[in-house]
Amino acid sequence: MNVRDLKKLADVAAALIYPPRCPLCDRILPFGEQICPCCREDIVYEREPRCMKCGRSIRREEGGADRVYCRDCEKHPHVYDFGYCLADYHSVARAIYRIKYRNRRESARWFGREIAGCLGKEITDLRPEVLVPVPLHRSRMRKRGYNQAADIALGISDRLGIPVRQDLVIRQKNTIPMKQSDNAQKRRNNVKNAFQLCTDDVKYKRIIIVDDIYTSGSTIDAVAAAFRGAGVAGIWFVAIAGTHL
Ligand SMILES: [Zn+2]
Ligand SMILES: [Zn+2]
């Protein structure tokens, strides 16, 4: 038996012990499948007209195609350059919940690959040197055992080959989880100075920050601020889902 056969056998064994589940509905999938075809149709992908800053679709009530930025980004300037969200939050909310609280790490990885599949050109055109997942505070990391943003980043890396660096920045402040009702100002205060670089000498000039949900952008801005302070010129982000306050 050669190495390839062994690898295939290992995959089959792993699939028997941990049968792959659909990232959307959580049902066990037939071997070799990654998502139920009908579930993929349920994902509402962000589409044009997109906000040129945060990448969320500009809703009709906001003025649709007549606007360059969404209402949030028009009101509030951001530290990051711009970014992309894959899908509307409501269509993937349960999937993200399971990624965060039900140990569905493989789903996070699938979403990363999906981000690469749908936004690959946009991402590679930026010529990023590294992907930087938004870090968890060490106490939450201990409790959860994994950082879902890192799994998403690894999924992107699987397809685009951009390295993932989890050791550049830490979350030094254990921020309180925000509720949907919390406003943008409260969110900004919550994450202010929450992140600190692990090195004085960041040798990268172009980075993409990776997170699961984009709401007000305050978390991405706080991470971006740390890198800006170190002279990083190009700072973009990608997220699975964009939602509005
Ligand atoms: Zn499904
Ligand atoms: Zn926006």
mmCIF file of C-alpha atoms and ligand atoms in Angstrom:
data_model
loop_
_atom_site.group_PDB
_atom_site.id
_atom_site.type_symbol
_atom_site.label_atom_id
_atom_site.label_comp_id
_atom_site.label_asym_id
_atom_site.label_seq_id
_atom_site.Cartn_x
_atom_site.Cartn_y
_atom_site.Cartn_z
ATOM 1 C CA MET A 1 0.000 0.000 0.000
ATOM 2 C CA ASN A 2 1.472 3.359 -0.966
ATOM 3 C CA VAL A 3 1.264 6.637 0.913
ATOM 4 C CA ARG A 4 -1.695 7.861 -1.137
ATOM 5 C CA ASP A 5 -3.727 4.748 -0.368
ATOM 6 C CA LEU A 6 -2.823 5.037 3.285
ATOM 7 C CA LYS A 7 -3.984 8.647 3.324
ATOM 8 C CA LYS A 8 -7.259 7.637 1.659
ATOM 9 C CA LEU A 9 -7.737 4.886 4.223
ATOM 10 C CA ALA A 10 -7.056 7.334 7.039
ATOM 11 C CA ASP A 11 -9.649 9.721 5.569
ATOM 12 C CA VAL A 12 -12.246 6.945 5.398
ATOM 13 C CA ALA A 13 -11.486 5.902 8.986
ATOM 14 C CA ALA A 14 -11.734 9.506 10.190
ATOM 15 C CA ALA A 15 -15.023 9.929 8.334
ATOM 16 C CA LEU A 16 -16.405 6.848 10.091
ATOM 17 C CA ILE A 17 -15.394 8.073 13.525
ATOM 18 C CA TYR A 18 -16.229 11.748 12.904
ATOM 19 C CA PRO A 19 -18.699 11.722 10.039
ATOM 20 C CA PRO A 20 -18.547 15.023 8.194
ATOM 21 C CA ARG A 21 -21.575 17.185 8.825
ATOM 22 C CA CYS A 22 -23.161 19.794 6.650
ATOM 23 C CA PRO A 23 -21.875 23.204 7.819
ATOM 24 C CA LEU A 24 -25.368 24.632 7.416
ATOM 25 C CA CYS A 25 -27.887 22.078 8.748
ATOM 26 C CA ASP A 26 -25.472 19.888 10.758
ATOM 27 C CA ARG A 27 -26.806 16.636 9.257
ATOM 28 C CA ILE A 28 -24.300 13.877 8.532
ATOM 29 C CA LEU A 29 -23.232 14.046 4.888
ATOM 30 C CA PRO A 30 -22.700 11.218 2.413
ATOM 31 C CA PHE A 31 -18.985 10.394 2.131
ATOM 32 C CA GLY A 32 -17.149 12.885 -0.050
ATOM 33 C CA GLU A 33 -19.819 15.608 0.176
ATOM 34 C CA GLN A 34 -19.034 18.964 1.805
ATOM 35 C CA ILE A 35 -22.483 20.546 2.060
ATOM 36 C CA CYS A 36 -26.049 19.548 1.127
ATOM 37 C CA PRO A 37 -26.873 21.038 -2.291
ATOM 38 C CA CYS A 38 -30.112 22.521 -0.920
ATOM 39 C CA CYS A 39 -28.276 24.087 2.049
ATOM 40 C CA ARG A 40 -25.842 25.846 -0.243
ATOM 41 C CA GLU A 41 -28.847 27.465 -1.931
ATOM 42 C CA ASP A 42 -29.960 28.793 1.452
ATOM 43 C CA ILE A 43 -26.789 30.842 1.917
ATOM 44 C CA VAL A 44 -27.477 34.469 1.050
ATOM 45 C CA TYR A 45 -24.142 35.586 -0.391
ATOM 46 C CA GLU A 46 -23.321 39.273 -0.130
ATOM 47 C CA ARG A 47 -23.578 40.738 -3.597
ATOM 48 C CA GLU A 48 -23.405 44.027 -5.478
ATOM 49 C CA PRO A 49 -23.989 46.763 -4.686
ATOM 50 C CA ARG A 50 -21.490 46.224 -1.885
ATOM 51 C CA CYS A 51 -20.207 48.858 0.492
ATOM 52 C CA MET A 52 -16.720 49.780 -0.727
ATOM 53 C CA LYS A 53 -15.506 49.767 2.873
ATOM 54 C CA CYS A 54 -17.052 46.880 4.799
ATOM 55 C CA GLY A 55 -18.168 44.750 1.853
ATOM 56 C CA ARG A 56 -21.714 44.207 3.066
ATOM 57 C CA SER A 57 -24.491 44.496 0.508
ATOM 58 C CA ILE A 58 -26.016 47.949 0.539
ATOM 59 C CA ARG A 59 -29.680 47.463 1.255
ATOM 60 C CA ARG A 60 -32.377 48.998 -0.824
ATOM 61 C CA GLU A 61 -33.574 51.137 2.096
ATOM 62 C CA GLU A 62 -30.058 52.581 2.325
ATOM 63 C CA GLY A 63 -30.144 53.762 -1.261
ATOM 64 C CA GLY A 64 -28.902 50.593 -3.029
ATOM 65 C CA ALA A 65 -26.634 51.170 -6.010
ATOM 66 C CA ASP A 66 -26.637 54.954 -5.569
ATOM 67 C CA ARG A 67 -24.351 54.718 -2.578
ATOM 68 C CA VAL A 68 -20.660 53.918 -2.345
ATOM 69 C CA TYR A 69 -20.653 53.226 1.401
ATOM 70 C CA CYS A 70 -23.267 51.771 3.693
ATOM 71 C CA ARG A 71 -24.801 54.040 6.276
ATOM 72 C CA ASP A 72 -22.523 52.745 9.074
ATOM 73 C CA CYS A 73 -19.312 53.325 7.135
ATOM 74 C CA GLU A 74 -20.438 56.749 5.986
ATOM 75 C CA LYS A 75 -21.023 57.770 9.598
ATOM 76 C CA HIS A 76 -17.950 56.193 11.083
ATOM 77 C CA PRO A 77 -14.442 56.088 9.588
ATOM 78 C CA HIS A 78 -12.516 52.828 9.905
ATOM 79 C CA VAL A 79 -8.894 52.046 10.641
ATOM 80 C CA TYR A 80 -8.739 49.122 8.192
ATOM 81 C CA ASP A 81 -8.597 49.807 4.453
ATOM 82 C CA PHE A 82 -11.582 47.745 3.360
ATOM 83 C CA GLY A 83 -12.869 44.204 3.508
ATOM 84 C CA TYR A 84 -15.269 41.532 2.372
ATOM 85 C CA CYS A 85 -18.046 39.559 4.009
ATOM 86 C CA LEU A 86 -19.074 36.278 2.418
ATOM 87 C CA ALA A 87 -22.736 36.090 3.366
ATOM 88 C CA ASP A 88 -25.581 37.754 5.143
ATOM 89 C CA TYR A 89 -25.507 36.819 8.815
ATOM 90 C CA HIS A 90 -29.061 35.549 9.118
ATOM 91 C CA SER A 91 -28.581 32.886 6.475
ATOM 92 C CA VAL A 92 -25.572 31.401 8.297
ATOM 93 C CA ALA A 93 -26.314 32.330 11.929
ATOM 94 C CA ARG A 94 -26.920 28.786 13.154
ATOM 95 C CA ALA A 95 -23.819 27.543 11.403
ATOM 96 C CA ILE A 96 -21.711 30.207 13.107
ATOM 97 C CA TYR A 97 -23.262 29.393 16.472
ATOM 98 C CA ARG A 98 -22.206 25.740 16.101
ATOM 99 C CA ILE A 99 -18.752 26.802 14.951
ATOM 100 C CA LYS A 100 -18.333 28.860 18.115
ATOM 101 C CA TYR A 101 -20.103 26.785 20.713
ATOM 102 C CA ARG A 102 -20.490 23.240 19.356
ATOM 103 C CA ASN A 103 -16.974 22.473 18.296
ATOM 104 C CA ARG A 104 -17.778 22.399 14.574
ATOM 105 C CA ARG A 105 -14.265 23.319 13.546
ATOM 106 C CA GLU A 106 -14.525 21.557 10.202
ATOM 107 C CA SER A 107 -17.422 23.891 9.334
ATOM 108 C CA ALA A 108 -15.216 26.917 10.056
ATOM 109 C CA ARG A 109 -12.650 25.459 7.705
ATOM 110 C CA TRP A 110 -15.315 24.880 5.051
ATOM 111 C CA PHE A 111 -16.385 28.516 5.311
ATOM 112 C CA GLY A 112 -12.758 29.543 4.918
ATOM 113 C CA ARG A 113 -12.506 27.515 1.716
ATOM 114 C CA GLU A 114 -15.805 29.011 0.577
ATOM 115 C CA ILE A 115 -14.466 32.531 1.204
ATOM 116 C CA ALA A 116 -11.449 31.604 -0.928
ATOM 117 C CA GLY A 117 -13.718 30.143 -3.604
ATOM 118 C CA CYS A 118 -16.020 33.164 -3.824
ATOM 119 C CA LEU A 119 -13.573 35.966 -3.062
ATOM 120 C CA GLY A 120 -10.292 34.400 -4.181
ATOM 121 C CA LYS A 121 -9.601 36.962 -6.878
ATOM 122 C CA GLU A 122 -10.433 39.890 -4.625
ATOM 123 C CA ILE A 123 -8.140 38.481 -1.932
ATOM 124 C CA THR A 124 -5.172 37.606 -4.147
ATOM 125 C CA ASP A 125 -5.388 40.962 -5.945
ATOM 126 C CA LEU A 126 -4.495 42.556 -2.601
ATOM 127 C CA ARG A 127 -1.265 40.506 -2.534
ATOM 128 C CA PRO A 128 -1.480 39.858 1.216
ATOM 129 C CA GLU A 129 1.585 38.377 2.862
ATOM 130 C CA VAL A 130 -0.287 36.801 5.764
ATOM 131 C CA LEU A 131 -3.722 36.053 7.173
ATOM 132 C CA VAL A 132 -4.163 37.146 10.793
ATOM 133 C CA PRO A 133 -7.100 35.606 12.669
ATOM 134 C CA VAL A 134 -8.650 37.827 15.345
ATOM 135 C CA PRO A 135 -7.258 36.269 18.538
ATOM 136 C CA LEU A 136 -9.287 35.106 21.526
ATOM 137 C CA HIS A 137 -8.318 36.077 25.049
ATOM 138 C CA ARG A 138 -6.367 33.254 26.665
ATOM 139 C CA SER A 139 -9.153 32.502 29.151
ATOM 140 C CA ARG A 140 -11.707 32.067 26.370
ATOM 141 C CA MET A 141 -9.211 30.059 24.362
ATOM 142 C CA ARG A 142 -8.777 27.769 27.344
ATOM 143 C CA LYS A 143 -12.533 27.331 27.655
ATOM 144 C CA ARG A 144 -13.266 26.810 23.941
ATOM 145 C CA GLY A 145 -10.065 25.007 23.075
ATOM 146 C CA TYR A 146 -9.787 26.539 19.629
ATOM 147 C CA ASN A 147 -10.079 29.848 17.847
ATOM 148 C CA GLN A 148 -12.746 29.676 15.159
ATOM 149 C CA ALA A 149 -11.205 32.633 13.297
ATOM 150 C CA ALA A 150 -7.960 30.660 12.976
ATOM 151 C CA ASP A 151 -9.865 27.704 11.502
ATOM 152 C CA ILE A 152 -11.515 30.034 8.960
ATOM 153 C CA ALA A 153 -8.096 31.459 8.075
ATOM 154 C CA LEU A 154 -6.687 27.941 7.636
ATOM 155 C CA GLY A 155 -9.561 27.157 5.268
ATOM 156 C CA ILE A 156 -8.663 30.200 3.161
ATOM 157 C CA SER A 157 -5.029 29.164 3.273
ATOM 158 C CA ASP A 158 -5.939 25.618 2.101
ATOM 159 C CA ARG A 159 -7.039 27.104 -1.196
ATOM 160 C CA LEU A 160 -4.949 30.235 -1.672
ATOM 161 C CA GLY A 161 -1.738 29.208 0.047
ATOM 162 C CA ILE A 162 -1.427 32.423 2.050
ATOM 163 C CA PRO A 163 0.279 31.663 5.386
ATOM 164 C CA VAL A 164 -1.657 32.070 8.651
ATOM 165 C CA ARG A 165 0.059 33.793 11.572
ATOM 166 C CA GLN A 166 -1.535 33.359 14.989
ATOM 167 C CA ASP A 167 1.440 34.611 16.941
ATOM 168 C CA LEU A 168 1.567 38.269 15.909
ATOM 169 C CA VAL A 169 -1.141 39.753 18.105
ATOM 170 C CA ILE A 170 -2.855 38.844 21.386
ATOM 171 C CA ARG A 171 -6.123 39.882 22.966
ATOM 172 C CA GLN A 172 -4.942 41.262 26.282
ATOM 173 C CA LYS A 173 -8.328 42.446 27.486
ATOM 174 C CA ASN A 174 -11.054 39.876 28.029
ATOM 175 C CA THR A 175 -13.811 41.861 26.346
ATOM 176 C CA ILE A 176 -17.421 41.120 27.168
ATOM 177 C CA PRO A 177 -19.394 39.478 24.386
ATOM 178 C CA MET A 178 -21.584 42.077 22.707
ATOM 179 C CA LYS A 179 -25.306 41.671 22.256
ATOM 180 C CA GLN A 180 -27.091 42.538 19.049
ATOM 181 C CA SER A 181 -28.610 45.523 20.866
ATOM 182 C CA ASP A 182 -25.289 47.105 21.834
ATOM 183 C CA ASN A 183 -24.556 50.206 19.825
ATOM 184 C CA ALA A 184 -21.416 51.046 17.873
ATOM 185 C CA GLN A 185 -19.997 53.357 20.549
ATOM 186 C CA LYS A 186 -20.363 50.715 23.249
ATOM 187 C CA ARG A 187 -18.684 48.201 20.958
ATOM 188 C CA ARG A 188 -15.778 50.532 20.266
ATOM 189 C CA ASN A 189 -15.230 51.215 23.946
ATOM 190 C CA ASN A 190 -15.363 47.507 24.693
ATOM 191 C CA VAL A 191 -12.482 46.613 22.357
ATOM 192 C CA LYS A 192 -10.426 49.779 22.710
ATOM 193 C CA ASN A 193 -6.802 48.788 23.298
ATOM 194 C CA ALA A 194 -7.879 45.164 23.591
ATOM 195 C CA PHE A 195 -5.176 43.938 21.231
ATOM 196 C CA GLN A 196 -1.441 44.116 21.530
ATOM 197 C CA LEU A 197 1.266 43.081 19.112
ATOM 198 C CA CYS A 198 3.631 40.351 20.293
ATOM 199 C CA THR A 199 6.586 41.941 18.559
ATOM 200 C CA ASP A 200 7.880 45.467 17.995
ATOM 201 C CA ASP A 201 9.083 44.464 14.592
ATOM 202 C CA VAL A 202 6.279 43.386 12.271
ATOM 203 C CA LYS A 203 7.959 42.701 8.985
ATOM 204 C CA TYR A 204 4.762 42.552 6.959
ATOM 205 C CA LYS A 205 3.349 45.383 4.919
ATOM 206 C CA ARG A 206 0.123 43.770 3.701
ATOM 207 C CA ILE A 207 -2.141 41.713 5.936
ATOM 208 C CA ILE A 208 -5.679 40.393 5.952
ATOM 209 C CA ILE A 209 -7.467 40.080 9.283
ATOM 210 C CA VAL A 210 -9.904 37.148 9.500
ATOM 211 C CA ASP A 211 -12.997 36.969 11.704
ATOM 212 C CA ASP A 212 -16.317 35.140 11.839
ATOM 213 C CA ILE A 213 -18.841 37.984 12.110
ATOM 214 C CA TYR A 214 -18.558 41.624 11.110
ATOM 215 C CA THR A 215 -21.042 43.851 12.945
ATOM 216 C CA SER A 216 -19.820 47.400 13.561
ATOM 217 C CA GLY A 217 -16.222 46.785 12.555
ATOM 218 C CA SER A 218 -14.955 47.807 15.997
ATOM 219 C CA THR A 219 -13.054 44.538 16.557
ATOM 220 C CA ILE A 220 -11.394 44.632 13.138
ATOM 221 C CA ASP A 221 -10.539 48.311 13.720
ATOM 222 C CA ALA A 222 -8.973 47.554 17.093
ATOM 223 C CA VAL A 223 -6.770 44.810 15.612
ATOM 224 C CA ALA A 224 -5.971 47.056 12.635
ATOM 225 C CA ALA A 225 -4.979 49.901 14.974
ATOM 226 C CA ALA A 226 -2.336 47.702 16.596
ATOM 227 C CA PHE A 227 -0.823 46.869 13.194
ATOM 228 C CA ARG A 228 -1.100 50.448 11.916
ATOM 229 C CA GLY A 229 0.935 51.546 14.914
ATOM 230 C CA ALA A 230 3.662 49.165 13.760
ATOM 231 C CA GLY A 231 3.699 50.636 10.271
ATOM 232 C CA VAL A 232 1.699 48.010 8.370
ATOM 233 C CA ALA A 233 0.492 49.784 5.240
ATOM 234 C CA GLY A 234 -2.231 47.553 3.808
ATOM 235 C CA ILE A 235 -4.784 46.166 6.275
ATOM 236 C CA TRP A 236 -7.892 44.433 4.971
ATOM 237 C CA PHE A 237 -10.302 41.922 6.433
ATOM 238 C CA VAL A 238 -12.542 39.028 5.473
ATOM 239 C CA ALA A 239 -15.398 37.577 7.513
ATOM 240 C CA ILE A 240 -17.938 34.823 7.041
ATOM 241 C CA ALA A 241 -20.867 37.037 7.766
ATOM 242 C CA GLY A 242 -21.857 40.650 7.874
ATOM 243 C CA THR A 243 -24.700 41.871 10.044
ATOM 244 C CA HIS A 244 -26.090 45.266 11.000
ATOM 245 C CA LEU A 245 -26.782 46.665 14.466
HETATM 246 ZN ZN ZN B 1 -27.319 20.730 5.002
HETATM 247 ZN ZN ZN B 2 -19.980 49.595 5.058
#
